[in-house]
Coordinates of C-alpha atoms in Angstrom, one line a residue:
X1 CA -11.1 -22.9 -1.4
X2 CA -9.9 -20.2 0.9
X3 CA -10.7 -16.5 0.6
X4 CA -8.4 -14.2 -1.3
X5 CA -7.1 -10.7 -0.5
X6 CA -5.9 -8.6 -3.5
X7 CA -3.5 -5.8 -2.5
X8 CA -1.3 -3.0 -4.0
X9 CA 1.3 -0.8 -2.3
X10 CA 0.7 2.4 -4.4
X11 CA 1.4 4.3 -7.6
X12 CA -1.8 3.2 -9.3
X13 CA -2.1 6.5 -11.1
X14 CA 0.0 8.3 -13.8
X15 CA 1.8 6.9 -16.8
X16 CA -1.1 6.4 -19.1
X17 CA -3.7 8.6 -20.8
X18 CA -6.2 7.4 -18.1
X19 CA -4.6 9.8 -15.7
X20 CA -5.7 12.8 -17.8
X21 CA -9.2 12.1 -16.4
X22 CA -8.2 10.7 -13.0
X23 CA -9.9 13.6 -11.2
X24 CA -13.1 13.5 -13.2
X25 CA -13.5 9.7 -13.7
X26 CA -11.1 7.9 -11.3
X27 CA -10.5 5.3 -14.0
X28 CA -7.5 3.6 -12.3
X29 CA -9.3 3.1 -9.0
X30 CA -12.5 1.9 -10.7
X31 CA -10.5 -0.5 -12.8
X32 CA -8.8 -1.9 -9.7
X33 CA -12.1 -2.4 -8.0
X34 CA -13.4 -4.3 -11.1
X35 CA -10.2 -6.4 -11.1
X36 CA -10.9 -7.5 -7.5
X37 CA -8.6 -5.3 -5.5
X38 CA -9.5 -5.0 -1.8
X39 CA -7.0 -2.5 -0.5
X40 CA -4.5 -0.1 -2.1
X41 CA -1.9 2.1 -0.6
X42 CA -0.8 5.5 -1.8
X43 CA 2.5 6.0 -3.7
X44 CA 4.4 9.2 -4.5
X45 CA 2.9 9.5 -8.0
X46 CA -0.6 9.4 -6.6
X47 CA 0.2 12.9 -5.4
X48 CA 1.3 14.2 -8.8
X49 CA -1.9 16.1 -9.4
X50 CA -1.3 17.8 -6.0
X51 CA -3.5 17.3 -2.9
X52 CA -6.5 18.8 -4.6
X53 CA -6.1 16.4 -7.6
X54 CA -5.9 13.4 -5.3
X55 CA -8.9 14.6 -3.3
X56 CA -11.0 15.0 -6.4
X57 CA -9.9 11.5 -7.6
X58 CA -11.0 10.0 -4.3
X59 CA -14.3 11.9 -4.3
X60 CA -15.1 10.5 -7.8
X61 CA -13.9 7.0 -6.8
X62 CA -16.2 7.1 -3.7
X63 CA -19.1 7.9 -6.0
X64 CA -18.3 5.4 -8.8
X65 CA -16.6 2.6 -6.8
X66 CA -13.1 2.0 -5.6
X67 CA -11.1 -0.3 -3.3
X68 CA -10.3 0.8 0.2
X69 CA -7.5 3.4 0.1
X70 CA -5.1 3.4 3.0
X71 CA -2.2 5.5 4.2
X72 CA -1.1 5.6 7.8
X73 CA 1.5 8.3 8.0
X74 CA -0.1 11.3 6.3
X75 CA 0.7 14.6 8.1
X76 CA -1.5 17.5 7.1
X77 CA -0.6 21.2 7.5
X78 CA -2.4 23.4 10.0
X79 CA -1.2 26.7 8.5
X80 CA -1.0 26.0 4.7
X81 CA -4.5 25.4 3.3
X82 CA -3.3 23.9 0.0
X83 CA -4.1 20.4 1.5
X84 CA -7.5 21.3 2.9
X85 CA -9.5 19.3 0.4
X86 CA -7.3 16.2 1.0
X87 CA -7.5 16.7 4.7
X88 CA -11.3 16.7 4.4
X89 CA -11.3 13.6 2.2
X90 CA -9.3 11.9 5.0
X91 CA -11.7 13.1 7.7
X92 CA -14.5 11.7 5.5
X93 CA -12.9 8.3 5.4
X94 CA -11.9 8.3 1.7
X95 CA -8.4 7.5 2.9
X96 CA -8.1 5.4 6.1
X97 CA -5.2 4.8 8.5
X98 CA -6.0 1.1 8.4
X99 CA -8.7 -1.4 7.5
X100 CA -9.8 -4.7 9.2
X101 CA -11.2 -7.4 6.9
X102 CA -12.5 -10.8 7.6
X103 CA -11.3 -13.7 5.4
X104 CA -11.5 -17.5 6.0
X105 CA -12.6 -16.8 9.6
X106 CA -9.6 -14.6 10.3
X107 CA -9.4 -10.9 11.1
X108 CA -6.8 -9.3 8.9
X109 CA -5.5 -5.8 9.6
X110 CA -4.0 -3.8 6.7
X111 CA -2.1 -0.5 7.1
X112 CA 0.1 1.4 4.6
X113 CA 3.1 3.7 4.7
X114 CA 5.1 6.0 2.4
X115 CA 8.8 5.4 3.2
X116 CA 11.5 7.9 3.9
X117 CA 13.2 7.9 0.5
X118 CA 9.8 7.7 -1.3
X119 CA 8.6 10.7 0.5
X120 CA 11.6 12.7 -1.0
X121 CA 10.3 11.8 -4.5
X122 CA 6.8 13.2 -3.8
X123 CA 7.4 17.0 -4.2
X124 CA 3.8 17.6 -5.4
X125 CA 2.4 16.3 -2.2
X126 CA 3.3 19.6 -0.4
X127 CA 2.2 20.8 2.1
X128 CA 1.4 17.2 3.0
X129 CA 4.2 15.5 4.8
X130 CA 4.8 11.9 5.9
X131 CA 5.4 10.8 9.5
X132 CA 8.2 8.5 10.5
X133 CA 7.3 5.2 8.9
X134 CA 8.9 3.0 11.7
X135 CA 7.2 4.8 14.6
X136 CA 3.9 4.9 12.7
X137 CA 4.2 1.2 11.9
X138 CA 4.6 0.1 15.5
X139 CA 1.7 2.3 16.5
X140 CA -0.5 0.7 13.9
X141 CA 0.6 -2.8 14.8
X142 CA -0.1 -2.2 18.5
X143 CA -3.5 -0.9 17.7
X144 CA -4.4 -3.7 15.3
X145 CA -3.1 -6.4 17.7
X146 CA -4.3 -5.0 21.0
X147 CA -7.5 -3.1 20.1
X148 CA -8.8 -4.7 16.9
X149 CA -7.6 -8.2 18.0
X150 CA -6.5 -9.1 14.5
X151 CA -5.0 -12.5 13.6
X152 CA -2.8 -11.2 10.7
X153 CA -1.1 -7.9 10.1
X154 CA -0.2 -6.8 6.6
X155 CA 1.7 -3.6 5.8
X156 CA 1.5 -2.0 2.3
X157 CA 4.9 -0.4 2.2
X158 CA 5.7 2.2 -0.4
X159 CA 9.3 2.1 0.9
X160 CA 11.5 -0.1 -1.3
X161 CA 13.4 -3.3 -1.6
X162 CA 16.9 -3.8 -3.2
X163 CA 17.8 -7.4 -4.1
X164 CA 21.1 -6.6 -6.0
X165 CA 23.2 -8.3 -3.3
X166 CA 21.5 -11.5 -2.3
X167 CA 23.7 -11.7 0.8
X168 CA 22.5 -8.3 2.1
X169 CA 19.1 -7.2 1.0
X170 CA 18.4 -3.6 1.6
X171 CA 15.6 -1.0 1.6
X172 CA 12.9 0.5 3.8
X173 CA 10.9 -2.7 3.6
X174 CA 13.8 -4.5 5.2
X175 CA 14.4 -1.8 7.9
X176 CA 10.6 -2.0 8.7
X177 CA 10.9 -5.7 9.3
X178 CA 14.0 -5.3 11.5
X179 CA 12.7 -2.4 13.6
X180 CA 9.0 -3.1 14.0
X181 CA 7.6 -6.1 15.9
X182 CA 4.3 -7.8 14.8
X183 CA 4.1 -7.4 11.0
X184 CA 3.4 -10.7 9.3
X185 CA 3.7 -9.6 5.7
X186 CA 5.1 -6.6 3.9
X187 CA 3.7 -6.0 0.4
X188 CA 6.2 -3.5 -1.1
X189 CA 6.3 -0.9 -3.8
X190 CA 8.3 2.1 -5.0
X191 CA 11.3 0.3 -6.3
X192 CA 9.4 -1.9 -8.7
X193 CA 11.4 -4.9 -7.6
X194 CA 10.4 -8.3 -9.1
X195 CA 10.8 -10.5 -6.0
X196 CA 10.8 -14.1 -7.3
X197 CA 10.4 -15.5 -3.8
X198 CA 9.5 -14.0 -0.4
X199 CA 12.3 -12.6 1.7
X200 CA 12.1 -13.4 5.4
X201 CA 13.4 -10.9 7.9
X202 CA 12.9 -11.5 11.7
X203 CA 9.8 -13.6 10.9
X204 CA 8.3 -11.1 8.5
X205 CA 7.7 -12.1 4.9
X206 CA 8.5 -9.3 2.3
X207 CA 7.2 -9.5 -1.2
X208 CA 7.1 -7.2 -4.2
X209 CA 5.7 -7.9 -7.7
X210 CA 7.5 -5.5 -10.1
X211 CA 5.5 -2.8 -11.9
X212 CA 2.9 -2.0 -14.6
X213 CA 0.7 -5.0 -13.7
X214 CA 3.1 -7.3 -15.6
X215 CA 3.1 -9.8 -12.7
X216 CA 0.9 -10.8 -9.9
X217 CA 2.4 -12.3 -6.7
X218 CA 0.3 -15.1 -5.4
X219 CA 1.0 -16.0 -1.7
X220 CA -0.7 -18.8 0.3
X221 CA -0.3 -18.4 4.1
X222 CA -1.0 -20.6 7.0
X223 CA -2.0 -18.5 10.0
X224 CA -2.0 -19.8 13.6
X225 CA -1.6 -18.0 16.9
X226 CA -0.8 -14.7 15.3
X227 CA 2.0 -16.2 13.3
X228 CA 1.9 -16.6 9.5
X229 CA 4.0 -19.2 7.7
X230 CA 4.4 -19.5 3.9
X231 CA 2.6 -22.4 2.3
X232 CA 3.2 -21.5 -1.3
X233 CA 4.3 -18.6 -3.5
X234 CA 4.0 -18.0 -7.3
X235 CA 5.0 -15.1 -9.4
X236 CA 2.5 -15.2 -12.2
X237 CA 3.2 -13.4 -15.5
X238 CA 0.2 -11.4 -16.9
X239 CA 0.6 -12.1 -20.6
X240 CA -1.3 -13.5 -23.6
X241 CA -1.6 -16.8 -21.9
X242 CA -4.3 -15.3 -19.7
X243 CA -7.5 -14.6 -21.5
X244 CA -8.7 -11.0 -21.3
X245 CA -12.1 -10.1 -19.9
X246 CA -14.2 -9.1 -22.9

């Protein structure tokens, strides 16, 4: 049996009554840790309680347990102090630009981005801004490949994927694969696309598993010489057929 990585591209908060106590209890992050998540990215809705709210949630999560939280293209304001608490949380490592994990004898680098269109739907993040996702991605890949010497690079992309036209798939996830060299897998979010099979663009595998925890995408990879090839992929419905944890 090989090791498993459990990942999410963002938007883990908001939408249920749990978020009413997100700052005080970090219920979503604690539940994700209990469910086995290793790394989660940030989505636009994770900023809905403003930078202070997200900072408080992360502080609580750090005390009570949470997965690694990653975002690589945060840009903080020097003049506007409304993001000071989140800037401090970042400096303290509660949000990281990337993480390196070891699984099955492999070094796996994971970084995360908020895409261009997604950034436009995050008004409550102000004064936090988001750097160019494509330039940031190439910087992250170069760092992970050259400095960290990873075997596999995964991007958690809160960018988007549109499969309406099977002849021409679109979205920031696709642009990322086209413009950036060295990403093996893009795990996407934002558009809540149920991607029944991985899309392959310039050797990069792109996947997305819908929304609300209704499905889990299970991907088996064979990794050799810095290249990842798809061994198997299943889209598993989370329904009454799966016994709940009492």
